[in-house]
Coordinates of C-alpha atoms and ligand atoms in Angstrom, one line a residue:
X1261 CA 24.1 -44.9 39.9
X1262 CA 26.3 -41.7 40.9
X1263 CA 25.1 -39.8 43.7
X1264 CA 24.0 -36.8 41.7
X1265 CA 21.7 -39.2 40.0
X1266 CA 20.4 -40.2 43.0
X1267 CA 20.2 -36.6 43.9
X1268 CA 18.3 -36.0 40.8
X1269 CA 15.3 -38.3 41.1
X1270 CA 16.1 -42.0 39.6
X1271 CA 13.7 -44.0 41.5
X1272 CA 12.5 -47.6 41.3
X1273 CA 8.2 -48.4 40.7
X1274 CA 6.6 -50.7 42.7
X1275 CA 7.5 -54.5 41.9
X1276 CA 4.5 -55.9 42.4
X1277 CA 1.4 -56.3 39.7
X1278 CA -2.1 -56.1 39.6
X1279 CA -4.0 -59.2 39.3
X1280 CA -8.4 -59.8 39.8
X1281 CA -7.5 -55.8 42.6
X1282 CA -4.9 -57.6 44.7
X1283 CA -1.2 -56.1 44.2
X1284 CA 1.3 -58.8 44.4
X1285 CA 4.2 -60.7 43.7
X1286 CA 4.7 -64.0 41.4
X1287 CA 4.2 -67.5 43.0
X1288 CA 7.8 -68.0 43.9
X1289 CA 8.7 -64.4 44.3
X1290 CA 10.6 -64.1 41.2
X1291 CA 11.8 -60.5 40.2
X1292 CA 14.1 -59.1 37.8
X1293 CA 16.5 -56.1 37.3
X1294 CA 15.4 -53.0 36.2
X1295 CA 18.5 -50.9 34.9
X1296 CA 18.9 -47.0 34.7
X1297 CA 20.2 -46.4 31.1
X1298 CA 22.1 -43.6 31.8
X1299 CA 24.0 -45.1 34.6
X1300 CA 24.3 -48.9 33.6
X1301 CA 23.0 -49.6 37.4
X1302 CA 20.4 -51.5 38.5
X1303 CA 17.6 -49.1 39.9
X1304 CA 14.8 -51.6 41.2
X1305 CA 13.3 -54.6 40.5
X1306 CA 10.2 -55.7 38.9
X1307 CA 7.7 -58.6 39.3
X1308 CA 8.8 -61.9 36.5
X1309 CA 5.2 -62.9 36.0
X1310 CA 4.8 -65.9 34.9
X1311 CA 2.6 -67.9 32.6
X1312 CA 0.2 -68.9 35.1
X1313 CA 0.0 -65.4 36.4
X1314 CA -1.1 -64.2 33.1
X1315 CA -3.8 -66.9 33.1
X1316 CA -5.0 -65.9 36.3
X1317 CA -5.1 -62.4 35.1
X1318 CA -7.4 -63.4 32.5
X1319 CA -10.2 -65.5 34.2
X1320 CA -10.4 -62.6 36.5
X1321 CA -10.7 -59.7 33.3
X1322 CA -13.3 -62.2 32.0
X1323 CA -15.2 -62.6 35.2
X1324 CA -15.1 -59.0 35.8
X1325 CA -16.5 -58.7 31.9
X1326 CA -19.3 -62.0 32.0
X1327 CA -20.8 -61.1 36.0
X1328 CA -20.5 -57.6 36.6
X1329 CA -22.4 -54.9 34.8
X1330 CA -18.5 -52.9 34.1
X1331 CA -19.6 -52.8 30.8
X1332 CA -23.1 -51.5 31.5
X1333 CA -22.9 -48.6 33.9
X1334 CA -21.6 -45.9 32.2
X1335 CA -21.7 -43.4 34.9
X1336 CA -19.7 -45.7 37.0
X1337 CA -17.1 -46.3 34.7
X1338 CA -17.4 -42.2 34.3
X1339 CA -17.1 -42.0 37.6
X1340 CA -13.9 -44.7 38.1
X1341 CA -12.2 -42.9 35.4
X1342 CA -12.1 -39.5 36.7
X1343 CA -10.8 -40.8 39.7
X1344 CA -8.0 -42.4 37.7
X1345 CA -7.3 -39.4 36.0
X1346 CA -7.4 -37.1 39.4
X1347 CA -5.0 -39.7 41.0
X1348 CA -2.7 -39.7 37.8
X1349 CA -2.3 -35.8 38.4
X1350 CA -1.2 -36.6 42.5
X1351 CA 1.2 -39.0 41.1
X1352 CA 2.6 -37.1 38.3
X1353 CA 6.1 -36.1 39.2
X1354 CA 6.5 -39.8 40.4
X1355 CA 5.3 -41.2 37.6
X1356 CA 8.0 -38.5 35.7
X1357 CA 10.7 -40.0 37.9
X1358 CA 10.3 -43.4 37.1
X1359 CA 9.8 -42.8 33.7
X1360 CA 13.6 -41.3 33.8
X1361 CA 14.6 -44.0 35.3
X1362 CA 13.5 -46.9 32.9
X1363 CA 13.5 -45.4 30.0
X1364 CA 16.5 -42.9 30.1
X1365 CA 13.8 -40.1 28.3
X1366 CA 15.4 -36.6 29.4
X1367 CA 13.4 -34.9 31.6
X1368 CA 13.5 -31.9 29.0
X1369 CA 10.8 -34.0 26.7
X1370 CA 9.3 -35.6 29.0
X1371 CA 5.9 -33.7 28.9
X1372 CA 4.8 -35.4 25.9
X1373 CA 5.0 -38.5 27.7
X1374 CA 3.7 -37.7 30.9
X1375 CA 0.9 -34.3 30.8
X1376 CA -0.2 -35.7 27.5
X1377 CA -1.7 -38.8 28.3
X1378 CA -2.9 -37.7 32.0
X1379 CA -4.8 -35.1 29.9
X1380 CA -6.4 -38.2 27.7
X1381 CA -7.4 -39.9 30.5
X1382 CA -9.9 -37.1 30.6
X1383 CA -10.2 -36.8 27.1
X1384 CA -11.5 -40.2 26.7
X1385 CA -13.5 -40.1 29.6
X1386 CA -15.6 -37.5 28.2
X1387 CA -15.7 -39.1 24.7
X1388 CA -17.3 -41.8 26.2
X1389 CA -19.8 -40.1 28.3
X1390 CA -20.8 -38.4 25.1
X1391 CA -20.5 -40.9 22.9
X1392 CA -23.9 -41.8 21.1
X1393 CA -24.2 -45.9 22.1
X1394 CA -27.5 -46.2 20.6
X1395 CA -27.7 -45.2 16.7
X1396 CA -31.3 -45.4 14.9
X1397 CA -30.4 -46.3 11.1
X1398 CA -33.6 -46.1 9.9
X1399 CA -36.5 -48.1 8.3
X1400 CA -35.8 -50.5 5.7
X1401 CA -37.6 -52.6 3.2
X1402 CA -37.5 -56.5 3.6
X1403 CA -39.2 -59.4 2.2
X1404 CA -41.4 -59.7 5.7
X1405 CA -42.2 -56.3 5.3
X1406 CA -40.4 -53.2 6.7
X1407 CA -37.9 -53.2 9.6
X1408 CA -36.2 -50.5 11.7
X1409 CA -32.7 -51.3 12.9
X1410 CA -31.4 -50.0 15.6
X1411 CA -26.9 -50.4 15.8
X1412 CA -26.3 -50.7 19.0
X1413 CA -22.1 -50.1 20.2
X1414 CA -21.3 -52.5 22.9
X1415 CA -17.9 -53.6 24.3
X1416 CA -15.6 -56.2 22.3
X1417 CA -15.2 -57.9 26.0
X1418 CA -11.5 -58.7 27.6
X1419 CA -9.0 -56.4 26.1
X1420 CA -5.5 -58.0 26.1
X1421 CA -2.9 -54.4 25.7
X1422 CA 0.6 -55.0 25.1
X1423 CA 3.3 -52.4 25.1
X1424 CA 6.8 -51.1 23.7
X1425 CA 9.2 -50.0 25.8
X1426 CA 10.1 -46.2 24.1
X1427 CA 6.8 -44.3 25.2
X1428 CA 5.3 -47.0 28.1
X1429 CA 3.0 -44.9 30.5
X1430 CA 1.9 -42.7 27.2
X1431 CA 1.1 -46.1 25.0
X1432 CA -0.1 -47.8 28.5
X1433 CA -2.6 -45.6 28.6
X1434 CA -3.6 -45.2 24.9
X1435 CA -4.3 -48.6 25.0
X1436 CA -6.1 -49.3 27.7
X1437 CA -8.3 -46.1 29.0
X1438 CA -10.1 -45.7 25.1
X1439 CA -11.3 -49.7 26.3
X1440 CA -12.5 -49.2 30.0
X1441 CA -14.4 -46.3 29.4
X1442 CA -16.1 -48.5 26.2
X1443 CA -16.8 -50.8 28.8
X1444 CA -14.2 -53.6 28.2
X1445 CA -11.6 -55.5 30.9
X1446 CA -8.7 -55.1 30.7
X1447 CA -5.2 -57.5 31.0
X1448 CA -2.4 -54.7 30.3
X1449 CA 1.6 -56.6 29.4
X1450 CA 4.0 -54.0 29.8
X1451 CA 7.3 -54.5 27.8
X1452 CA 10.3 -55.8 30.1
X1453 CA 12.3 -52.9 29.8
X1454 CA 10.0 -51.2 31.4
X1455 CA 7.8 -52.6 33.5
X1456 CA 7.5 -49.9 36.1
X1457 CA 5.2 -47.8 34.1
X1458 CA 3.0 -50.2 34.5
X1459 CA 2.9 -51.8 37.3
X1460 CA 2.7 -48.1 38.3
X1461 CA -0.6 -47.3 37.0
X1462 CA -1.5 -50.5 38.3
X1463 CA -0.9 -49.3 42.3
X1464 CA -2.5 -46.4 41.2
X1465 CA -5.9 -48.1 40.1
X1466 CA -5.8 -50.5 42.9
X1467 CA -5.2 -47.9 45.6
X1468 CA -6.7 -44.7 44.4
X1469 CA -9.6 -46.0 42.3
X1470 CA -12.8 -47.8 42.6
X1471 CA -12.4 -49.7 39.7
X1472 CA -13.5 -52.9 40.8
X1473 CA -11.5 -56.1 40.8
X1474 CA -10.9 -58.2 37.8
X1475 CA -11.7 -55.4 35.6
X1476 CA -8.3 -53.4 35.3
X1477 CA -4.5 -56.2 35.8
X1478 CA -1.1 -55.7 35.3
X1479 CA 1.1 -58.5 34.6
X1480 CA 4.9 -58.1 34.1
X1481 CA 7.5 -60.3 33.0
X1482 CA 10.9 -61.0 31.4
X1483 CA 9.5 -63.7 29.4
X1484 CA 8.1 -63.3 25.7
X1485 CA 5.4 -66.4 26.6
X1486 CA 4.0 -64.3 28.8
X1487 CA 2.5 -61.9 26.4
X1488 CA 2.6 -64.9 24.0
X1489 CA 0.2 -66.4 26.5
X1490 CA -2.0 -63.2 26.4
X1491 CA -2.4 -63.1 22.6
X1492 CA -3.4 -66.7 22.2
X1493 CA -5.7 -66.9 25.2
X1494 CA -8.8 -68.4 24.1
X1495 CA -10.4 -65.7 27.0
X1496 CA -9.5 -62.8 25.1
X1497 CA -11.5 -60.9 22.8
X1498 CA -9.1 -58.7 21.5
X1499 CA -5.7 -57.7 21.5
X1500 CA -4.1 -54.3 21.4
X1501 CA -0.9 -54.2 20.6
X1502 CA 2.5 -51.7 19.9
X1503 CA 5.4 -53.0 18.8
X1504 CA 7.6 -54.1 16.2
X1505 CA 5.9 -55.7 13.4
X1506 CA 8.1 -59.1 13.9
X1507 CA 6.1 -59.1 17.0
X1508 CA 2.9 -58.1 15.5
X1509 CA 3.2 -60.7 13.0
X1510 CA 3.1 -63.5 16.0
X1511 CA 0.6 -61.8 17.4
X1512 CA -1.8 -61.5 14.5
X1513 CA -1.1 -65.5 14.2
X1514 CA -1.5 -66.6 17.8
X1515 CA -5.2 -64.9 17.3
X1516 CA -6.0 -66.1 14.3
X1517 CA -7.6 -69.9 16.0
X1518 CA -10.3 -67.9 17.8
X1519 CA -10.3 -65.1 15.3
X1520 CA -9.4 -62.5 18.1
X1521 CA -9.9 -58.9 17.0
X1522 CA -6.3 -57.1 16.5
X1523 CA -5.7 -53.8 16.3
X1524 CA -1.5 -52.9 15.6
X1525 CA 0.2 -50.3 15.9
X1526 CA 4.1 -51.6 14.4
X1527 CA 7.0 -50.3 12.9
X1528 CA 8.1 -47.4 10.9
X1529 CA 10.6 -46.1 8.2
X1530 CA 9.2 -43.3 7.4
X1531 CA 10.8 -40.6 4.6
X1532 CA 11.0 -36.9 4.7
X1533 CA 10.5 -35.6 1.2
X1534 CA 12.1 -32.5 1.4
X1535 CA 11.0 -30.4 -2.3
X1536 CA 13.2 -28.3 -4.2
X1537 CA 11.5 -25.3 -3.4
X1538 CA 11.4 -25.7 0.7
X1539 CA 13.2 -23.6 3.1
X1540 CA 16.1 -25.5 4.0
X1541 CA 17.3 -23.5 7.2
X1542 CA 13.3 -24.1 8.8
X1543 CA 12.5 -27.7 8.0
X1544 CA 16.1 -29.4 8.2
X1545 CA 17.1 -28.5 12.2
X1546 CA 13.9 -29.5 13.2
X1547 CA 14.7 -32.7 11.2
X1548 CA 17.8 -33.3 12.5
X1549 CA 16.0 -32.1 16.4
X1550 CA 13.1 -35.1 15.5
X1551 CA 15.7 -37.6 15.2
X1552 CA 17.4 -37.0 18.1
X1553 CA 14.9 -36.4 21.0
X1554 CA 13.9 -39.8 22.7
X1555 CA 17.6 -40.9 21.1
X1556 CA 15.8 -41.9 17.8
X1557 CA 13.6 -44.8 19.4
X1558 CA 10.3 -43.0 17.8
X1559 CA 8.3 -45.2 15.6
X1560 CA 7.0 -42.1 13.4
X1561 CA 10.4 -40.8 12.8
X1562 CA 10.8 -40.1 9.3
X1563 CA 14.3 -41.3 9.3
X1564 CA 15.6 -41.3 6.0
X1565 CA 16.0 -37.3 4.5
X1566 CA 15.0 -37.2 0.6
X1567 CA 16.9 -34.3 -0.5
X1568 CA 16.8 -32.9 -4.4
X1569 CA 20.2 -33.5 -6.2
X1570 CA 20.3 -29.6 -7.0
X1571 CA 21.1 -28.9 -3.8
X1572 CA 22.2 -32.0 -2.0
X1573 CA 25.0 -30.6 -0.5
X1574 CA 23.7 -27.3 1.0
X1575 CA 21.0 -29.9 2.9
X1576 CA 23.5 -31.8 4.2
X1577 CA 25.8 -29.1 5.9
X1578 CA 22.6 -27.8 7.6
X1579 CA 21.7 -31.6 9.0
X1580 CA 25.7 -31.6 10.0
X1581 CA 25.4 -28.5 12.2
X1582 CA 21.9 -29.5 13.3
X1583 CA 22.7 -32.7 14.4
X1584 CA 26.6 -32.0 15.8
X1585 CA 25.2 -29.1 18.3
X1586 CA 22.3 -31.2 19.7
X1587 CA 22.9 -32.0 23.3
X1588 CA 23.3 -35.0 24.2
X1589 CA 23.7 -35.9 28.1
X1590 CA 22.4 -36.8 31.7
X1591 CA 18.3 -37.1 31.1
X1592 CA 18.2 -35.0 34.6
X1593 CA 19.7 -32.1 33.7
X1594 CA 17.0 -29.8 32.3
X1595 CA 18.2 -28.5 28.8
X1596 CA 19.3 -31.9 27.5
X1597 CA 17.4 -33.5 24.8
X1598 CA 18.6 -36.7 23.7
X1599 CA 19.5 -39.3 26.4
X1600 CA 21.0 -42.4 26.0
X1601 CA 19.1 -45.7 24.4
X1602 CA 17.3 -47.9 26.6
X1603 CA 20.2 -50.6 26.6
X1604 CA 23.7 -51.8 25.0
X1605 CA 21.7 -54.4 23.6
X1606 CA 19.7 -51.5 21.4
X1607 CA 22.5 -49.5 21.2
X1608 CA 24.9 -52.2 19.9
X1609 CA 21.9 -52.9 17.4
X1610 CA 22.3 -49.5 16.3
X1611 CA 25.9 -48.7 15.9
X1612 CA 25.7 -52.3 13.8
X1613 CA 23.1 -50.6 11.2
X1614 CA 25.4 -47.8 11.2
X1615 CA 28.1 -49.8 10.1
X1616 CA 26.1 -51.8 7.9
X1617 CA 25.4 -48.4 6.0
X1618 CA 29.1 -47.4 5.7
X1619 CA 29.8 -50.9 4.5
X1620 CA 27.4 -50.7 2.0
X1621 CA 28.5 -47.4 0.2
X1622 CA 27.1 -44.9 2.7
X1623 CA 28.9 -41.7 3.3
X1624 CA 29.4 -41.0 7.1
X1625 CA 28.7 -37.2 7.3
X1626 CA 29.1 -37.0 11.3
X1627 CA 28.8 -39.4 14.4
X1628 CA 29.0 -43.1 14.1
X1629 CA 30.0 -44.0 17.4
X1630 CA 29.7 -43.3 21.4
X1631 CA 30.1 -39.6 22.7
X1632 CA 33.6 -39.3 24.4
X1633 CA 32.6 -37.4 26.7
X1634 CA 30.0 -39.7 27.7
X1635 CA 31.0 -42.9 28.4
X1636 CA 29.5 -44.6 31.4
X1637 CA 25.4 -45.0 30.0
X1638 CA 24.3 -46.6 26.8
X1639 CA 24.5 -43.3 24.8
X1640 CA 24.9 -43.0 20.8
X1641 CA 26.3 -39.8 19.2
X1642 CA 23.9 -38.0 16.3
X1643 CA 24.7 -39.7 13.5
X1644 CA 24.1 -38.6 9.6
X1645 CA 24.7 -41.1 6.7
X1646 CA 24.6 -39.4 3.2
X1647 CA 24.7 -41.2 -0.3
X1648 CA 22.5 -44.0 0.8
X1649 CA 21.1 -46.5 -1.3
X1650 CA 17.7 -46.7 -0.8
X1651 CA 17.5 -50.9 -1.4
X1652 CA 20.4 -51.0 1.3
X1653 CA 19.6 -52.3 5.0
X1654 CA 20.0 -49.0 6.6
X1655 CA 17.2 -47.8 3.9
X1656 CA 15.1 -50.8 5.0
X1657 CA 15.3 -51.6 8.2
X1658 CA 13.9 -49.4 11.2
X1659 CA 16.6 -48.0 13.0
X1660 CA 15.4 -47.1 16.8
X1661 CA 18.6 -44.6 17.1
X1662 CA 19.3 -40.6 16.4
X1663 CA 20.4 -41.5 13.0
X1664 CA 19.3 -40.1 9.9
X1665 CA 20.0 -41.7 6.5
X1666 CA 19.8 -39.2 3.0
X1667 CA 19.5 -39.8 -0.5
X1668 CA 19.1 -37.7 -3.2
X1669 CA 16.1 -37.8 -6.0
X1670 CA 16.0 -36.0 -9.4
X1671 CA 12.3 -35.1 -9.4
X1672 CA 8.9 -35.7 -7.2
X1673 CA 8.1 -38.7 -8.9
X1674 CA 11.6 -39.9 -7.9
X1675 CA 11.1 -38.9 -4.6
X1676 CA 8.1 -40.3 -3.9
X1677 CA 9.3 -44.3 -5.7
X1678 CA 11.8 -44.0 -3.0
X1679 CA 9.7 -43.3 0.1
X1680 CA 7.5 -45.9 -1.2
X1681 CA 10.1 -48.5 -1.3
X1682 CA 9.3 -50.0 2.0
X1683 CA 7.4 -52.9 3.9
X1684 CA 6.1 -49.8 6.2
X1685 CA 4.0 -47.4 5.9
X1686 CA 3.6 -45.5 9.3
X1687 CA 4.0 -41.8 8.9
X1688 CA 6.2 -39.3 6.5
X1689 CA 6.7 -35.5 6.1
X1690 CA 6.7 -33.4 3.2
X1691 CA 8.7 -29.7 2.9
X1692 CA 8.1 -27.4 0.6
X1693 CA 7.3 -23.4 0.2
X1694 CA 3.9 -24.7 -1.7
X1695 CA 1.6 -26.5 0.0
X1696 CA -0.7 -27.8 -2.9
X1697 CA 2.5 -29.2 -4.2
X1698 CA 3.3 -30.4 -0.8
X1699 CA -0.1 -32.0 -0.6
X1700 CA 0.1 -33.7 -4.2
X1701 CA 3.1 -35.4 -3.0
X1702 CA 1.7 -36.2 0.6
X1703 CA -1.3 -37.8 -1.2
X1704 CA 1.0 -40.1 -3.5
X1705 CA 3.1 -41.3 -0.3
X1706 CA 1.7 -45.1 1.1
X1707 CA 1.9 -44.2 4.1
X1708 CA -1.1 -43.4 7.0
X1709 CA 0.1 -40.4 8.0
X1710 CA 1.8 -37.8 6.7
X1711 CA 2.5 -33.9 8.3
X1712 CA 3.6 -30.8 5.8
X1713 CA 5.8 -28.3 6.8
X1714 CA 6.2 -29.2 10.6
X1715 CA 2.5 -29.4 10.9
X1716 CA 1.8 -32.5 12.9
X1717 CA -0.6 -35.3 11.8
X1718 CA 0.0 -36.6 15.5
X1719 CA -3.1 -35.6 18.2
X1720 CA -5.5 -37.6 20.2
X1721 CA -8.6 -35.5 17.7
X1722 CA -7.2 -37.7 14.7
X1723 CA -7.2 -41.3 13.7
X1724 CA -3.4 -42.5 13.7
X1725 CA -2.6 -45.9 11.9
X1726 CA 0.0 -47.4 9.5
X1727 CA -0.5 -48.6 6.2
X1728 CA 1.2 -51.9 4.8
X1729 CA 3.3 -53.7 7.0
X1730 CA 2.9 -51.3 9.9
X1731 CA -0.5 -51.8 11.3
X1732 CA -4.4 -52.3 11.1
X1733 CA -6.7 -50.2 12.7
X1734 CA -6.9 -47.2 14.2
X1735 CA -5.6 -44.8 17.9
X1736 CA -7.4 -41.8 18.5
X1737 CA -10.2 -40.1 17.0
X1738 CA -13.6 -41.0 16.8
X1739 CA -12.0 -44.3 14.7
X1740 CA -9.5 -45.0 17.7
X1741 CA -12.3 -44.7 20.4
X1742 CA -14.6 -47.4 18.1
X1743 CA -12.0 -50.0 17.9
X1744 CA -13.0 -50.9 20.9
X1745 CA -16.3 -51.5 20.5
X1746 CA -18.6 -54.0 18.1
X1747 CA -21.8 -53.2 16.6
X1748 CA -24.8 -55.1 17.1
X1749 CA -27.4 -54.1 14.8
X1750 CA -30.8 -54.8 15.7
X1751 CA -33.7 -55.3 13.7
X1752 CA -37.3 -54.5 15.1
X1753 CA -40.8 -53.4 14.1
X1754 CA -40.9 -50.0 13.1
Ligands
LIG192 P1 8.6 -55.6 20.7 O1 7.7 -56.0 19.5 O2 9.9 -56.3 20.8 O3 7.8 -55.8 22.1 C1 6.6 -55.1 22.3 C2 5.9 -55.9 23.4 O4 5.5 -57.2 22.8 C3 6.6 -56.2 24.7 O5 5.7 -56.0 25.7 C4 7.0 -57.6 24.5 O6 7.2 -58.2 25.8 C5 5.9 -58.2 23.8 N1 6.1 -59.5 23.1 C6 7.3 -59.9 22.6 N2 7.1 -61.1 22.0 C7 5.8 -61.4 22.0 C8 5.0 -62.4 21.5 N3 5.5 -63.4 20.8 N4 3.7 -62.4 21.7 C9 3.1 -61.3 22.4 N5 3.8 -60.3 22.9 C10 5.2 -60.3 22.7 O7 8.8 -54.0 20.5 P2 9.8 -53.1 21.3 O8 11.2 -53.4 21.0 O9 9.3 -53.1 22.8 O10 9.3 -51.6 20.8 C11 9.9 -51.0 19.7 C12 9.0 -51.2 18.5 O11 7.7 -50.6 18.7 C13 9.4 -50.5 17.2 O12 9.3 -51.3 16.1 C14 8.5 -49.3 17.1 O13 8.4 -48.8 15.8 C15 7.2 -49.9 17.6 N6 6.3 -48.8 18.0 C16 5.3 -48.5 17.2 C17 4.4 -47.5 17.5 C18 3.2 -47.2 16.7 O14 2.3 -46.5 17.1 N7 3.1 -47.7 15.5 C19 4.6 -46.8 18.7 C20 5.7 -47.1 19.5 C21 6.6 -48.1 19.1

């Protein structure tokens, strides 16, 4: 790293996990590299759990689930949660910095990624205080007479939560807090790219909670068996999971023998329908802004523009200037806001669908490559492709880079056929100077979310979930709160 990013902040997270409250290292003391994206170096090192870890990680979340009464004393999880969001706070700017350093985010953007899920550590902390446990459903008729039944939430049991490298300590905790406050345990896989925001929040809840042992682990690894191991794990009630949806897929599978609950969260290639009637100079910099900030590796990005034929050209110039004044640099210099991508291996990935694109008809409007002026760090210049064929790979296949793709439509229904023409169905965004037309459209789109002139669909008050081939079940809301929990319904004497 250059000294000014030393200066700056990058900073390595502790190397050691969480396992049944004891913070340590693997067996043999295996570790591997953690690399700053911006400067190609090595920052730190993390724990290479292994296998065995993993299963020791789970007899402990089950213990913790089967002999202590975690999932029965709601004050004390209350209690153990408030804590962990009180310690959270004390660590922010830490956290911040080692956020930075793993994931390259600049530190311009940054507050959704840290404040935001500090403040849902509170926020779920107080939906579960208040949330009713105990629901009378009334009395029913039944051939022995009449019955009252009570539904009764309870915990699913031990929570397996694996996470994606582009948002870790916001997804590590939007996986896992909505479960220990339910009352579940929890076995929390970080993604190897970036381990330390979890092994983070696991010092944090081994030496600035009470959460007892067993009932809150962290295991890391460079190994896909790892969370392999997780998701087939006999143990486990239920796995949470974010990720790609070639991942999902496995995941889904390795449950299906002991018919593990799965809730997904996957990919997305999300359109932006932008109507013939919308303002252009309003919805298209912020378009161009969306795919940019976090370098493009946003699973609700819609990604490919949908511009009317009538005036094709007029959209494209205002995504040109959007997208060739959007800085692009160090993630430590306030004012940037796109960094680089998390590694050459993404990055190489990405130039490759870019080419793909051009190969395959696409017109390349600006960027394409590596900024000049940024060479050392694993950074990708804005890139718009116009003309695209919608059937085409770059149509079809997520992305993960600032890159938008465009093709023009003749008329809505046009529009919407081609923003339904994919496995996904994650988010999408509709423009327009009418917002009952707006909403028609946003209504015909197969997607499970979908925001209208800028407005976001995206807030912890509001269920979030893909259709199709990118998810089941629910995050945030009242839904994404009772994922977590099963009903037993009881039937008694009146
Ligand atoms: P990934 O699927 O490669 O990895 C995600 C996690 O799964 C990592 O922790 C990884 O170690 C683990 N894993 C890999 N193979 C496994 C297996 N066979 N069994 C169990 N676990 C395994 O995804 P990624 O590259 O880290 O993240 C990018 C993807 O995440 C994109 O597709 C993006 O759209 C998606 N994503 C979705 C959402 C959402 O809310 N829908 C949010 C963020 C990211």
């Amino acid at each position: 790293m250059t000294a000014v990013q030393a200066e700056q902040g990058v900073l390595a997270g502790d190397p050691r996990m969480l396992i049944d409250g004891e913070l340590v290292q693997t067996a043999g003391g295996a570790t591997f590299d953690v690399v700053h994206p911006a400067s190609e170096q090595v920052a730190g090192q993390a724990a290479d759990g292994t296998v065995d870890d993993m299963g020791r990680a789970v007899a402990a979340a089950r213990r913790a689930f089967d002999e202590t009464d975690w999932s029965r004393d709601l004050d004390f999880r209350v209690h153990c949660l408030t804590q962990l969001h009180e310690a959270l706070e004390r660590n922010k700017e830490h956290l911040r910095r080692v956020l930075i350093t793993e994931v390259g985010c600049p530190v311009s953007v940054t507050g959704s990624q840290i404040e935001s899920p500090i403040e849902e550590v509170k926020h779920w902390t107080e939906h579960g205080r208040k949330f009713e446990y105990l629901v009378d459903n009334g009395v029913h008729d039944t051939p022995l007479g009449p019955a009252r039944r009570k539904l009764h939430y309870e915990a699913v049991g031990v929570v397996g939560a694996i996470t994606p490298w582009n948002v870790p300590f916001y997804l590590n905790i939007a996986e896992t807090v909505p479960a220990l406050i339910a009352g579940n345990t929890v076995v929390l896989k970080p993604a190897q790219l970036t381990p330390w925001s979890g092994s983070e929040y696991g010092r944090i809840v081994a030496e600035e909670t009470d959460i007892p042992a067993g009932v809150f682990n962290v295991v890391t690894s460079n190994a896909n068996e790892v969370g392999a191991a997780l998701s087939a794990d006999p143990r486990v009630d239920m796995i949470t999971f974010t990720g790609s949806t070639a991942t999902g897929r496995a995941i889904l599978a390795a449950g299906a023998s002991t018919v593990k609950k799965t809730l997904l969260e996957l990919g997305g290639k999300s359109a932006h329908i932008v109507l013939d009637d919308a303002d252009f100079s309003a919805s298209l910099p912020l378009a161009a802004m969306m795919a940019c900030v976090m370098s493009g590796q946003s699973c609700i990005l819609p990604s490919r523009i949908l511009l009317p034929r009538s005036r094709y050209e007029e959209g494209l110039a205002i995504l040109k200037a959007s997208m060739e004044n959007f800085p692009v640099g160090d993630p430590w210099t306030p004012g940037v806001m796109q960094g680089p991508q998390i590694s050459e291996t993404q990055r190489q990935k990405v130039l490759g669908l870019i080419q793909s694109g051009i190969d395959s008809g696409a017109r390349l409007i600006t960027g394409g490559g590596v900024p000049e002026n940024l060479p050392v760090g694993y950074f990708t210049q804005p890139t718009l492709l116009a003309d695209v064929d919608p059937d085409s790979q770059i149509a079809q296949e997520e992305i993960f880079g600032p890159v938008l793709t465009v093709t023009p439509y003749d008329d809505d229904d046009h529009a919407v056929a081609i923003a339904n023409n994919s496995i996904y169905g994650l988010s999408g965004e509709v423009s327009s100077a009418d917002v009952d037309r707006a909403f028609a459209v946003a209504t015909r789109m197969r997607t499970g979310n979908v925001t209208i002139n800028a407005k976001s669909h995206f807030g912890i008050d509001s269920p979030f979930g893909g259709t199709k081939q990118s998810g089941l079940g629910y995050r945030n809301g009242a839904e994404g709160f009772k994922e977590y929990l099963a009903i037993k319904t009881i039937g008694m004497p009146e």
